[in-house]
C-alpha positions as CSV (number, residue, x, y, z in Angstrom):
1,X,0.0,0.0,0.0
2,X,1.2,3.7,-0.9
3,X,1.5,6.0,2.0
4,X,-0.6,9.3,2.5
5,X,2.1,12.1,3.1
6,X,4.8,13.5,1.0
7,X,8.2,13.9,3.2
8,X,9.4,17.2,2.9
9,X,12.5,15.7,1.6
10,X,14.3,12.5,-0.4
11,X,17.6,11.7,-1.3
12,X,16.2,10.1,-4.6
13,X,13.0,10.5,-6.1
14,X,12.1,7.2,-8.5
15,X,9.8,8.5,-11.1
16,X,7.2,5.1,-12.5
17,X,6.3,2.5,-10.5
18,X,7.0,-0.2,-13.4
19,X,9.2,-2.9,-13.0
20,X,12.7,-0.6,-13.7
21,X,11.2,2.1,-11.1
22,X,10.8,-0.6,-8.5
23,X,13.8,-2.5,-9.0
24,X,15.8,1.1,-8.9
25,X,14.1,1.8,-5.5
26,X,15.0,-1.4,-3.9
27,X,18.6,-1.7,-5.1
28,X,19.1,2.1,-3.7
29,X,17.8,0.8,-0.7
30,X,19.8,-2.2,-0.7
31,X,22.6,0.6,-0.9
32,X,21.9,2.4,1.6
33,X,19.7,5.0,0.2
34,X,16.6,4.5,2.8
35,X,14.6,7.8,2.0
36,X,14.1,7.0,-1.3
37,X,11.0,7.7,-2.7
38,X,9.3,6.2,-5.6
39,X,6.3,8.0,-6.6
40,X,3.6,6.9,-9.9
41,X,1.0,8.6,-10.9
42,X,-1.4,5.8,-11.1
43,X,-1.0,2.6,-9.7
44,X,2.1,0.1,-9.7
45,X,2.6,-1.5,-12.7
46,X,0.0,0.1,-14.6
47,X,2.0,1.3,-17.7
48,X,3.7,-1.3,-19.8
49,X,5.1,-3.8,-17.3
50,X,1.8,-5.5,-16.0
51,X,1.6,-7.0,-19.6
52,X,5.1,-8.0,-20.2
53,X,5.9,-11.2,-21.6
54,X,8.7,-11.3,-18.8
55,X,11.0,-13.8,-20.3
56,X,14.1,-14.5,-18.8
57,X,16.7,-15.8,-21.6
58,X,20.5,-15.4,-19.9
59,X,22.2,-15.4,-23.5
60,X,22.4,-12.1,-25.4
61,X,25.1,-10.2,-27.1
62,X,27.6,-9.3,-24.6
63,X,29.3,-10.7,-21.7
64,X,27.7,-7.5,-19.5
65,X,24.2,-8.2,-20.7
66,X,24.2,-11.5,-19.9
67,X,25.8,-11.2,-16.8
68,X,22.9,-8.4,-15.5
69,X,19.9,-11.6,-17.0
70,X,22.1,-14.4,-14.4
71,X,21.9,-11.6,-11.6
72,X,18.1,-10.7,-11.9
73,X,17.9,-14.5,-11.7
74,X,20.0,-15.1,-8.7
75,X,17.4,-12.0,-7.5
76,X,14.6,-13.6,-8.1
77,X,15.2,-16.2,-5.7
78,X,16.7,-13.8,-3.1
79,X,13.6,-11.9,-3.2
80,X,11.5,-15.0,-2.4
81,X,13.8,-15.8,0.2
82,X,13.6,-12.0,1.7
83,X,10.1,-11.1,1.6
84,X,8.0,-14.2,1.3
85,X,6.4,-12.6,-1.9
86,X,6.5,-15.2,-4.8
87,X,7.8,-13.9,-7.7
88,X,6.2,-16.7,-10.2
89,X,9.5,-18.1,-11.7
90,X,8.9,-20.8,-14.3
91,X,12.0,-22.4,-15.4
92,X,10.9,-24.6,-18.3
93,X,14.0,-23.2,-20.6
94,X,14.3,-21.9,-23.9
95,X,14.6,-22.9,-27.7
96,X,15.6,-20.6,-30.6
97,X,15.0,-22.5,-33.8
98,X,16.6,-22.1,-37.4
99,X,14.5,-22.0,-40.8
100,X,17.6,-20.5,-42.7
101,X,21.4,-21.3,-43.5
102,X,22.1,-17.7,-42.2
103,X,20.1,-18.5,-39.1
104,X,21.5,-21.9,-38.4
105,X,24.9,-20.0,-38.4
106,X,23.5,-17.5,-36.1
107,X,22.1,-20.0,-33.6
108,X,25.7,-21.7,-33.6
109,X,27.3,-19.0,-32.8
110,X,24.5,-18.7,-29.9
111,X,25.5,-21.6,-28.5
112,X,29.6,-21.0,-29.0
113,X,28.7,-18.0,-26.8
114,X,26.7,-19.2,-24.2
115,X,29.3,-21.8,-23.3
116,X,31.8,-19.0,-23.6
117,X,29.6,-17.0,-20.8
118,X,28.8,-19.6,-18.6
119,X,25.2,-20.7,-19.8
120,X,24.1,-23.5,-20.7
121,X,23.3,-24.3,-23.8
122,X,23.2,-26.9,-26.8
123,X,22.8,-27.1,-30.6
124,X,19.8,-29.7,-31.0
125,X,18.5,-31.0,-34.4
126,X,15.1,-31.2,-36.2
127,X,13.8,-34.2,-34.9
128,X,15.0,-33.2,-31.0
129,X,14.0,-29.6,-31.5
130,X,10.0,-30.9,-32.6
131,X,10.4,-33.6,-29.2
132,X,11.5,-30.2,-26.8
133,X,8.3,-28.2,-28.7
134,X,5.9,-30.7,-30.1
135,X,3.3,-28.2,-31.7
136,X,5.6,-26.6,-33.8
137,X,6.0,-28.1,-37.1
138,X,9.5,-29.0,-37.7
139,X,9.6,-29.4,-41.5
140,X,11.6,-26.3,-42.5
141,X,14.1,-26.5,-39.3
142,X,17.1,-26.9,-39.9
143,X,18.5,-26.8,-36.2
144,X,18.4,-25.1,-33.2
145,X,19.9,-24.0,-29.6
146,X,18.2,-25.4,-26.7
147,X,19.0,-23.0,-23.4
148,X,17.4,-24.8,-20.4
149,X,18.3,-22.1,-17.5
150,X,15.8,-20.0,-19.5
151,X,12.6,-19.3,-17.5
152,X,9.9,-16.1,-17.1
153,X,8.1,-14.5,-14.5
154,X,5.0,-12.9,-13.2
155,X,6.0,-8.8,-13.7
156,X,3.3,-8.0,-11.0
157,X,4.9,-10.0,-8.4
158,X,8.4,-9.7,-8.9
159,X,7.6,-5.5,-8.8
160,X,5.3,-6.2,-5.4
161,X,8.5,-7.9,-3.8
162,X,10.9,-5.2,-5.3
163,X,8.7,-2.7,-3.4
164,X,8.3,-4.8,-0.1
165,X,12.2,-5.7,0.0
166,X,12.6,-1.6,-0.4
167,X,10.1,-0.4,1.9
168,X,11.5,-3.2,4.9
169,X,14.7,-0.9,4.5
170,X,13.2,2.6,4.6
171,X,12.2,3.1,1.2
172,X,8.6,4.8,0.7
173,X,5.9,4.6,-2.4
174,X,2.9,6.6,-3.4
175,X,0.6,6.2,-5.7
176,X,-1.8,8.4,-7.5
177,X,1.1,10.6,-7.2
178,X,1.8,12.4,-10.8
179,X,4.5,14.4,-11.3
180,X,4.0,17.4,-12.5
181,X,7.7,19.3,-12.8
182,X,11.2,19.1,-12.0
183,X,12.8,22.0,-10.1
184,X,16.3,23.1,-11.4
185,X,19.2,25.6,-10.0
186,X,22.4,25.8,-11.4
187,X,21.7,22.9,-14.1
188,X,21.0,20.4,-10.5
189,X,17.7,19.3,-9.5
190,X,16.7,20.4,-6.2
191,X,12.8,19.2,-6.4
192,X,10.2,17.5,-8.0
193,X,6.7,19.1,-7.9
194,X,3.7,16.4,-8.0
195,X,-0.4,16.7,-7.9
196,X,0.0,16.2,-4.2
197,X,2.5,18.6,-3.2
198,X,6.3,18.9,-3.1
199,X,9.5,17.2,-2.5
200,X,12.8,18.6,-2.3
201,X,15.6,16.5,-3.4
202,X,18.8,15.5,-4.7
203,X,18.5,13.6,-7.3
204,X,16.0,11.7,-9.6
205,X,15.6,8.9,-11.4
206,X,13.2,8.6,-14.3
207,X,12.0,5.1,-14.9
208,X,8.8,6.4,-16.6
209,X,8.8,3.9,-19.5
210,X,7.7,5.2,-22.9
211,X,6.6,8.3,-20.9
212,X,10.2,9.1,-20.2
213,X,11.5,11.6,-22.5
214,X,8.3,13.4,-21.1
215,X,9.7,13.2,-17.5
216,X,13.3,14.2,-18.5
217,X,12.3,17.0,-20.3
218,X,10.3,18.5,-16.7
219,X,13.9,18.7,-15.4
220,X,15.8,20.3,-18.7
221,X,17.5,16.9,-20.0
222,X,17.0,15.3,-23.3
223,X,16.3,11.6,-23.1
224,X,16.7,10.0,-26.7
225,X,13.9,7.5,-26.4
226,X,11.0,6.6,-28.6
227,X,8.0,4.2,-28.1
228,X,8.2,0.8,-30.4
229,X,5.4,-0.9,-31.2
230,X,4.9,-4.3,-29.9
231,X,2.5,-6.4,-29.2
232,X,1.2,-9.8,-29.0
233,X,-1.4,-12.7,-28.7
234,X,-3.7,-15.0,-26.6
235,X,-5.6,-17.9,-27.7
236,X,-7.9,-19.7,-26.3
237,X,-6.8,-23.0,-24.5
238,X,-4.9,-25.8,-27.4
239,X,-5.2,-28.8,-27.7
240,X,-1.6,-30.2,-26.1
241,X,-0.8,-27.6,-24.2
242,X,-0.6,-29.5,-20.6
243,X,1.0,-27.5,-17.5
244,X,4.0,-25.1,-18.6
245,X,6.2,-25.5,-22.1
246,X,9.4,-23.5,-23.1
247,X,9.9,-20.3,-24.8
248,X,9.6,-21.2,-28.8
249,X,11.7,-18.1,-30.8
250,X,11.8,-17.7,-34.4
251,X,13.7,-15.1,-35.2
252,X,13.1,-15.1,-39.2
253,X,9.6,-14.8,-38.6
254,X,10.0,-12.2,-35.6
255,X,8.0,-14.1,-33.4
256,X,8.3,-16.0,-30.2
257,X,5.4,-18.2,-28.3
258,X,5.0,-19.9,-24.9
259,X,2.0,-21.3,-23.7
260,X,-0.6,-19.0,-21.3
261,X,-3.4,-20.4,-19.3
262,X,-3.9,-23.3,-21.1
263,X,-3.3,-21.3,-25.0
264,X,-0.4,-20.1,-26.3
265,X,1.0,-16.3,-26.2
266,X,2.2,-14.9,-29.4
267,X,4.5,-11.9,-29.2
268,X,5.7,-10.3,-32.8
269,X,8.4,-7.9,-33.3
């Protein structure tokens, strides 16, 4: 629950109460920051994050990024552990399947990487690759890497334990709280002003999603960012689908499905 009063003052104000506002408040918490404030001007999770996909998949590009996916994982379970606020981790792993020569090469490499990084991960064939996913069909596959660490989550929950792991350390949250300008002197911020009165303080952080150019632009700062269209899916409940199935990606046709409540989720990029 979000509180009723403003403090007079914050170290940090958190601007969006979506998962990267949430996670920010409780790891400045974790650091020692415990009159951080996090305020959003409807209710947590309200923007984008409540309809995330939120799949976990450990291998990307770089070293760094994959790194940052292993710790939010380690996290997960450490938020469990800490607040007794499930999280809703399903671990059922990964496949990312190749139709093309070019993406056969691709998903090699995958693989070359992921055991370069410390993830797990295997090249798999046709027939193995329609066993792992057995509503695809495999006729045009020509390979693919199977990543069992992969899992996803429930954003909802894992931005409710964020906030309770914050607030057990000092942090606070309000709701219904938009802000409505950022107070400036000297090229510092020094305030934020909000529709329920306002705070002084030394610093923010804008986690307002696709909303954040909007919010740095209160305080004088250009934030290169602009919304992308996504979207995806639901079906009503498949024939097959019985508990939980991996993450199905196919790159070549931008498109990545899992099952969800019994039907499958199609997300398209």
């Amino acid at each position: 629950m979000s509180e009723s009063s403003l403090p007079a003052h914050a170290s940090v104000v958190v601007i969006g109460g979506g998962i990267m506002g949430c996670s920010t408040l409780y790891h400045l918490a974790e650091m020692g920051v415990s009159d951080a404030v996090l305020l959003e001007r409807n209710q947590l999770t309200s923007g984008t994050t409540w309809h995330s996909a939120a799949q976990v998949r450990a291998l990307r590009h770089s070293r760094n990024l994959t790194r940052m996916i292993r710790y939010s994982v380690d996290l997960y379970s450490r938020l469990e552990a800490e607040t007794g606020q499930s999280v809703g981790w399903i671990q059922k792993g990964s496949l990312s399947i190749a139709t093309t020569p070019d993406r056969l090469t691709h998903v090699r490499r995958q693989e070359a990487l992921a055991h370069a990084y410390g993830v797990e991960a295997r090249f798999v064939g046709r027939d193995e690759a329609a066993e792992i996913w057995p509503l695809m069909n495999a006729e045009d596959v020509l390979g693919a890497v199977w990543s069992p660490e992969d899992g996803r989550v429930s954003p909802s929950d894992v931005c409710a334990a964020l906030v309770k792991g914050a607030k057990s350390r000092g942090a606070r949250l309000f709701e219904d709280t938009g802000v409505t300008g950022i107070r400036t002197e000297r090229g510092r911020v020094v305030g934020v002003e909000t529709t329920r009165g306002d705070i002084a303080c030394d610093a923010v952080a804008v986690c307002a999603g696709l909303w954040s150019r909007e919010a740095a632009a209160m305080g004088g700062a250009q934030a290169p960012l602009m919304a992308c269209e996504h979207f995806y899916l639901l079906t009503k409940p498949v024939d097959g689908i019985a508990g939980n199935m991996p993450t199905l990606s196919d790159h070549d046709a931008h498109l990545y499905i899992r099952d969800d409540s019994g039907g499958l989720l199609v997300g398209c990029f």
